[in-house]
Coordinates of C-alpha atoms in Angstrom, one line a residue:
Chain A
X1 CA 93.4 -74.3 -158.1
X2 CA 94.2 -76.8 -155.6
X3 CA 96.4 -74.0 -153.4
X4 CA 93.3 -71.8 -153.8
X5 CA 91.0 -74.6 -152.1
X6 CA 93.7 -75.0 -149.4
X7 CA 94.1 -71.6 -148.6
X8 CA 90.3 -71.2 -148.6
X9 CA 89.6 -73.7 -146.6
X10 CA 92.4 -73.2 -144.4
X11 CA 91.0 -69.3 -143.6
X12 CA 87.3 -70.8 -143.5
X13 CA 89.1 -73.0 -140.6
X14 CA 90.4 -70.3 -138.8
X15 CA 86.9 -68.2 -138.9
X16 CA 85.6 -71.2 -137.4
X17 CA 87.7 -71.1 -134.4
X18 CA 87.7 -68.2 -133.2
X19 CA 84.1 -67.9 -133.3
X20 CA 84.0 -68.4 -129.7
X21 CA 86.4 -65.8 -128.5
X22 CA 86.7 -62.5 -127.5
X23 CA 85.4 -59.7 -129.6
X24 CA 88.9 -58.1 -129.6
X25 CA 91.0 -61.1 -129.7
X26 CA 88.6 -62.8 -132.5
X27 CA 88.8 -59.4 -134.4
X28 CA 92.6 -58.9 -134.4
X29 CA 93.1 -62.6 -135.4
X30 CA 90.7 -62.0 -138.2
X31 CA 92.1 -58.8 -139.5
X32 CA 95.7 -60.8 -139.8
X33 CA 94.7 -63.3 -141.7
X34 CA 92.2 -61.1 -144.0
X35 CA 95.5 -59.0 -144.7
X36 CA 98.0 -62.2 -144.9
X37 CA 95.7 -64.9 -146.6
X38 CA 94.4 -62.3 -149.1
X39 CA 97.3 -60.7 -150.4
X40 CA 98.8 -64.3 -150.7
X41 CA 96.0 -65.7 -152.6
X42 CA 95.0 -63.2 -154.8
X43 CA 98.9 -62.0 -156.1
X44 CA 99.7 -65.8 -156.4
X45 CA 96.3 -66.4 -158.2
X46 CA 96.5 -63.1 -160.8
X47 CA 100.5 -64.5 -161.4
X48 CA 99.0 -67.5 -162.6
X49 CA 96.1 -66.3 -164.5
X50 CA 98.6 -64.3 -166.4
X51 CA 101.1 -67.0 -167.4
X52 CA 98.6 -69.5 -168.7
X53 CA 97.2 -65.9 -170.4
X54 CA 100.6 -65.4 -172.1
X55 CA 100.8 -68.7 -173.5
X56 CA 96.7 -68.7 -174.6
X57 CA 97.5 -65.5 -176.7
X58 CA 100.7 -67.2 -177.7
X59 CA 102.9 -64.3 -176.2
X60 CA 105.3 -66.9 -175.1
X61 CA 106.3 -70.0 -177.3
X62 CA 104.9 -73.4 -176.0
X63 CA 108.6 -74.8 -175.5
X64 CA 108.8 -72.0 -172.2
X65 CA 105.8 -74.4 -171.0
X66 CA 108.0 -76.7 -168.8
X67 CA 110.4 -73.6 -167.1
X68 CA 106.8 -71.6 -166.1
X69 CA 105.7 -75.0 -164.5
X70 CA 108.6 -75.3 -162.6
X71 CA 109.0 -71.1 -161.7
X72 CA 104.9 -72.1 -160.4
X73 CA 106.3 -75.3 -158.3
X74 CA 108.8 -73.2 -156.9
X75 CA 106.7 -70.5 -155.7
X76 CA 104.2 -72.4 -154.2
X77 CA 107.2 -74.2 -152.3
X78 CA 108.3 -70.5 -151.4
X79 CA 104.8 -69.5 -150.0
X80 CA 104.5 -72.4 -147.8
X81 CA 107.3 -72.0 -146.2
X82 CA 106.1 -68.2 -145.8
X83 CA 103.0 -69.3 -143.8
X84 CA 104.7 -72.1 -142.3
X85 CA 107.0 -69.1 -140.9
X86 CA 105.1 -67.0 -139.8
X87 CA 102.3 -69.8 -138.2
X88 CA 103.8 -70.1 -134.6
X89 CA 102.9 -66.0 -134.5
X90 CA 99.6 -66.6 -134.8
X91 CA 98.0 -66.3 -130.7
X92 CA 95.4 -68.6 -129.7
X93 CA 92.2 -66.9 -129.5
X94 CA 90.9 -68.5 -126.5
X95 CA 92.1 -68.5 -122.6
X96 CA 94.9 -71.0 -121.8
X97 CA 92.5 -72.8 -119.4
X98 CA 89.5 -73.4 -122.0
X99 CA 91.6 -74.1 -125.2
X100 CA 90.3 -77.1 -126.7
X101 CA 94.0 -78.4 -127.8
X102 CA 97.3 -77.1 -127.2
X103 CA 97.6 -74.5 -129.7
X104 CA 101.0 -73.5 -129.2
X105 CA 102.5 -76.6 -129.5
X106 CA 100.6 -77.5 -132.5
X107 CA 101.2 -74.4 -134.0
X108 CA 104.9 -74.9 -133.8
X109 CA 105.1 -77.7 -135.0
X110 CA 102.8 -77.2 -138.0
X111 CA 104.7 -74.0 -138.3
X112 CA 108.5 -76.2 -138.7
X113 CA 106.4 -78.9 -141.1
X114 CA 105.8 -76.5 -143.3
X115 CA 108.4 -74.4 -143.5
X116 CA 111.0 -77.0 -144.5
X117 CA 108.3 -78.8 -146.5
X118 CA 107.8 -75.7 -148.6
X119 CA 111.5 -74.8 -148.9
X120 CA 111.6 -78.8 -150.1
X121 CA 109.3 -78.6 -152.6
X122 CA 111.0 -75.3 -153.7
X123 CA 114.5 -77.2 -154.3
X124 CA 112.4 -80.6 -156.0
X125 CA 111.2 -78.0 -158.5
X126 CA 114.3 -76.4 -159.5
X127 CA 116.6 -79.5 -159.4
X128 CA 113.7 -81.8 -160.8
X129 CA 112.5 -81.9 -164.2
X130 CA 109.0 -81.2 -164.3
X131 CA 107.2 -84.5 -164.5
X132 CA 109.1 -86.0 -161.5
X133 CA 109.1 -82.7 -159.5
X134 CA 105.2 -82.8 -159.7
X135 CA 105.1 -86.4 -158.4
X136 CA 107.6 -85.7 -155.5
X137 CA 106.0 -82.4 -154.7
X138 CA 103.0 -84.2 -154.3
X139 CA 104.0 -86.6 -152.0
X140 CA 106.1 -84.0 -150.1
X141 CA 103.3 -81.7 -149.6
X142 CA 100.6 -85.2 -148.5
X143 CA 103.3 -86.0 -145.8
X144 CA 103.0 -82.3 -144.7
X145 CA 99.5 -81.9 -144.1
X146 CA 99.0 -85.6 -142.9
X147 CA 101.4 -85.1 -140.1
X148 CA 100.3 -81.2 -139.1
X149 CA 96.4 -82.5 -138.9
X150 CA 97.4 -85.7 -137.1
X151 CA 99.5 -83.9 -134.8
X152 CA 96.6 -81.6 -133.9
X153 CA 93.7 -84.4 -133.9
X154 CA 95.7 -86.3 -131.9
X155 CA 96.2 -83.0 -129.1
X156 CA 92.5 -82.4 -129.1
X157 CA 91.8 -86.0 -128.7
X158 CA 94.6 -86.1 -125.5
X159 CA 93.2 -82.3 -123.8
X160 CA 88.8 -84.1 -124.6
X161 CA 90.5 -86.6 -122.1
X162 CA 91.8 -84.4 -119.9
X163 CA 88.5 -82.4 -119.3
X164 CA 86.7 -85.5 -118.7
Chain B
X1 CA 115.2 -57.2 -137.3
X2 CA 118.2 -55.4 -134.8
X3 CA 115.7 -55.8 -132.2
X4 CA 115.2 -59.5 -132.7
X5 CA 118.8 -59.9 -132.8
X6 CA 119.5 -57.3 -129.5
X7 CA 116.6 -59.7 -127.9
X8 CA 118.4 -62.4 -128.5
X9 CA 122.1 -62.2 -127.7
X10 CA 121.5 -61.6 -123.9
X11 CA 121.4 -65.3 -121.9
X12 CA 119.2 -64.8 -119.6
X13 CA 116.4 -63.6 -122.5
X14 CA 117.2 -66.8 -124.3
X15 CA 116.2 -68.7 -121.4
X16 CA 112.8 -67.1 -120.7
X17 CA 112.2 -68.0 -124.5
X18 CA 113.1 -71.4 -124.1
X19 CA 111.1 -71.8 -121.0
X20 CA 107.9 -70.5 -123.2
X21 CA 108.4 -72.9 -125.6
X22 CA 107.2 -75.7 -123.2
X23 CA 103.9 -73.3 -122.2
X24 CA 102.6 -69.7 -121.7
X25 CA 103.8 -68.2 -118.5
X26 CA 102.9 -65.7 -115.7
X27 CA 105.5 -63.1 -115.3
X28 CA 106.2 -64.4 -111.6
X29 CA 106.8 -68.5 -112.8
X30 CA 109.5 -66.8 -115.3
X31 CA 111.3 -64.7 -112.7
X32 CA 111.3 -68.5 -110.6
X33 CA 113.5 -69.4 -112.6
X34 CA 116.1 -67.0 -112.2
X35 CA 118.5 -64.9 -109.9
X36 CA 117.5 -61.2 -110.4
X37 CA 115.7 -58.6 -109.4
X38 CA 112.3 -57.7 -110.7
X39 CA 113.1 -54.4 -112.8
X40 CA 115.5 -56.3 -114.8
X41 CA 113.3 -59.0 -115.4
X42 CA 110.6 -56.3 -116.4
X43 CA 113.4 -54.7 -118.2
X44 CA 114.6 -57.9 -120.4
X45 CA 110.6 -58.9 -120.8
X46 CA 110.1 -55.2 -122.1
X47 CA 113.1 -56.1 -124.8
X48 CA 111.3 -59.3 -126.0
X49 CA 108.4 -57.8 -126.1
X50 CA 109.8 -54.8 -128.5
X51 CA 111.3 -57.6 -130.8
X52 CA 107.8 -59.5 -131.2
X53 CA 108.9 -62.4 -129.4
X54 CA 106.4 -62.4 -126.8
X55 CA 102.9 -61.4 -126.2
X56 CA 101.8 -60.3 -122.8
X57 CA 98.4 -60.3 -121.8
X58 CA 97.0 -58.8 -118.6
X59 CA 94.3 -60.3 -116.3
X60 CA 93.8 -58.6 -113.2
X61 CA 97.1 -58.5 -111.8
X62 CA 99.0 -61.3 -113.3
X63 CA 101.0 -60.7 -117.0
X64 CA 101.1 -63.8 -118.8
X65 CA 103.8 -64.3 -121.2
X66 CA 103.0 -66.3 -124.7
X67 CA 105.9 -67.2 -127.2
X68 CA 105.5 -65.7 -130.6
X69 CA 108.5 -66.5 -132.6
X70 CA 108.7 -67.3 -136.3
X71 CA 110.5 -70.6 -137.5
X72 CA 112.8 -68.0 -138.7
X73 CA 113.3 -66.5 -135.2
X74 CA 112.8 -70.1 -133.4
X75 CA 115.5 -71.1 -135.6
X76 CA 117.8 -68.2 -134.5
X77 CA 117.3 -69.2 -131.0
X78 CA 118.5 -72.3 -131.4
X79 CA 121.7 -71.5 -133.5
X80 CA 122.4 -69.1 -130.4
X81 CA 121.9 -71.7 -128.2
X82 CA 124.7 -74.3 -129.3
X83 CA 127.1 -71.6 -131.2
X84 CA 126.1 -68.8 -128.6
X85 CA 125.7 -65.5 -130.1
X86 CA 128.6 -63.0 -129.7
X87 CA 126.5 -60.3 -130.4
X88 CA 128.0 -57.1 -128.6
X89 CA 129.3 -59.5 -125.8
X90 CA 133.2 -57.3 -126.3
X91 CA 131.6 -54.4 -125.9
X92 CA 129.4 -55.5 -122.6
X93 CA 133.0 -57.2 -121.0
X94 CA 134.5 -53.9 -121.7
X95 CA 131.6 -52.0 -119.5
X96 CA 131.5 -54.8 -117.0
X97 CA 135.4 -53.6 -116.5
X98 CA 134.8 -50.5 -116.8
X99 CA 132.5 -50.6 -114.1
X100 CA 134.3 -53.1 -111.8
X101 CA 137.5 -50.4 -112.2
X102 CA 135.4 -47.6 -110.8
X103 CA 134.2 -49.4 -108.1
X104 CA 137.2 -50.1 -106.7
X105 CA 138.9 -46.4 -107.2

């Protein structure tokens, strides 16, 4: 549920940016993240739905609970580190001259962050047992997310300045 | 994934990748930075721009070059950097011969 918010949020983010592009540039960033963030969600959301529907109808014995936590953690891991991948590809919608933070930079960065963060959480899970993975993986993923939105506060704090 | 890797085993490509990592570009700051003429710069931007290392986007007259590498590719880059990527380099000695033996017959 919680990836689901992220995701969401993070797609309602970019909609919100590149409201004041181009039409062209705004629609081709669009159009790779419909294809990207939807196909992500929705495969990692029905993969879900179906486990916890296994062990509902009692397909699967209880005792399998702890391995399909830990095959969930290490997805999730996998699929950050996916996006995190594939981030610094994504071209800033706006002119250089008129972009309100150093998007490339950013990018990159947020794009490194969360590649190794996700391939991180991907090891905690397997080499953890489930309990302590969850904790870690926590904390793993916080650190991420602190660090990419500091980093990009902190550039559109330091390019306000420049403009002024 | 060939392309990436034909992309990035010549030098002088890696550079123009590591100068976009500071900032976009205009074709003319890139070819600055280095000694050759302007159809082989065209020529190596043409090959980055194959791979989907680089964007190019036209304003008038000016091309301006924008990195878009994956961490995966990014990474790449860098392992060529400090292990430098042998890539086809016997092959390219053997036509740099080749074509230094003709010249002199």
């Amino acid at each position: 549920m919680i990836h689901l918010m992220v995701i969401g949020g993070l797609w309602a983010y970019v909609e919100w940016v590149s409201r004041s592009a181009t039409p062209e540039a705004r629609r081709a960033a669009l159009i790779r993240w419909h294809r990207v963030v939807f196909t992500v969600v929705i495969t990692f959301a029905l993969t879900r739905l179906a486990i916890r529907a296994a062990f509902n109808a009692d397909i699967v014995g209880d005792h399998w609970i702890p391995a399909a936590r830990s095959g969930v953690g290490v997805a999730s891991g996998l699929l950050l580190a996916a996006w995190g991948n594939y981030l610094p590809k994504l071209l800033s919608p706006w002119n250089q001259e008129d972009e309100p933070f150093d998007w490339q930079r950013v990018h990159r960065f947020a794009g490194w962050l969360a590649t190794i963060g996700g391939l991180a959480v991907a090891v905690i899970w397997l080499a953890l047992p489930v309990e302590r993975a969850a904790a870690v993986s926590r904390v793993v993923l916080l650190t991420v997310f602190v660090l990419a939105i500091g980093r990009k506060l902190l550039s559109i704090a330091s390019t306000a300045r420049a403009w002024r | 994934v060939s392309t990436v890797f034909k992309a990035l085993s010549d030098p002088t490509r890696r550079r123009v990748l590591q100068l976009l990592r500071e900032r976009p570009m205009t074709a003319g700051e890139l070819a600055d930075h280095f000694d050759v003429s302007k159809p082989t710069m065209s020529a190596h931007f043409a090959v980055l721009r194959e791979a989907n290392l680089v964007d190019a986007t036209k304003k008038s007259t000016t091309i301006t070059y924008r990195l878009k590498m994956s961490v995966l590719e990014d990474a790449l880059l860098g392992f060529a950097e400090t292990f430098g990527l042998k890539v086809g380099a016997a092959r390219k000695q053997r036509l740099a011969r080749r074509v230094v033996e003709k010249e002199a017959t």
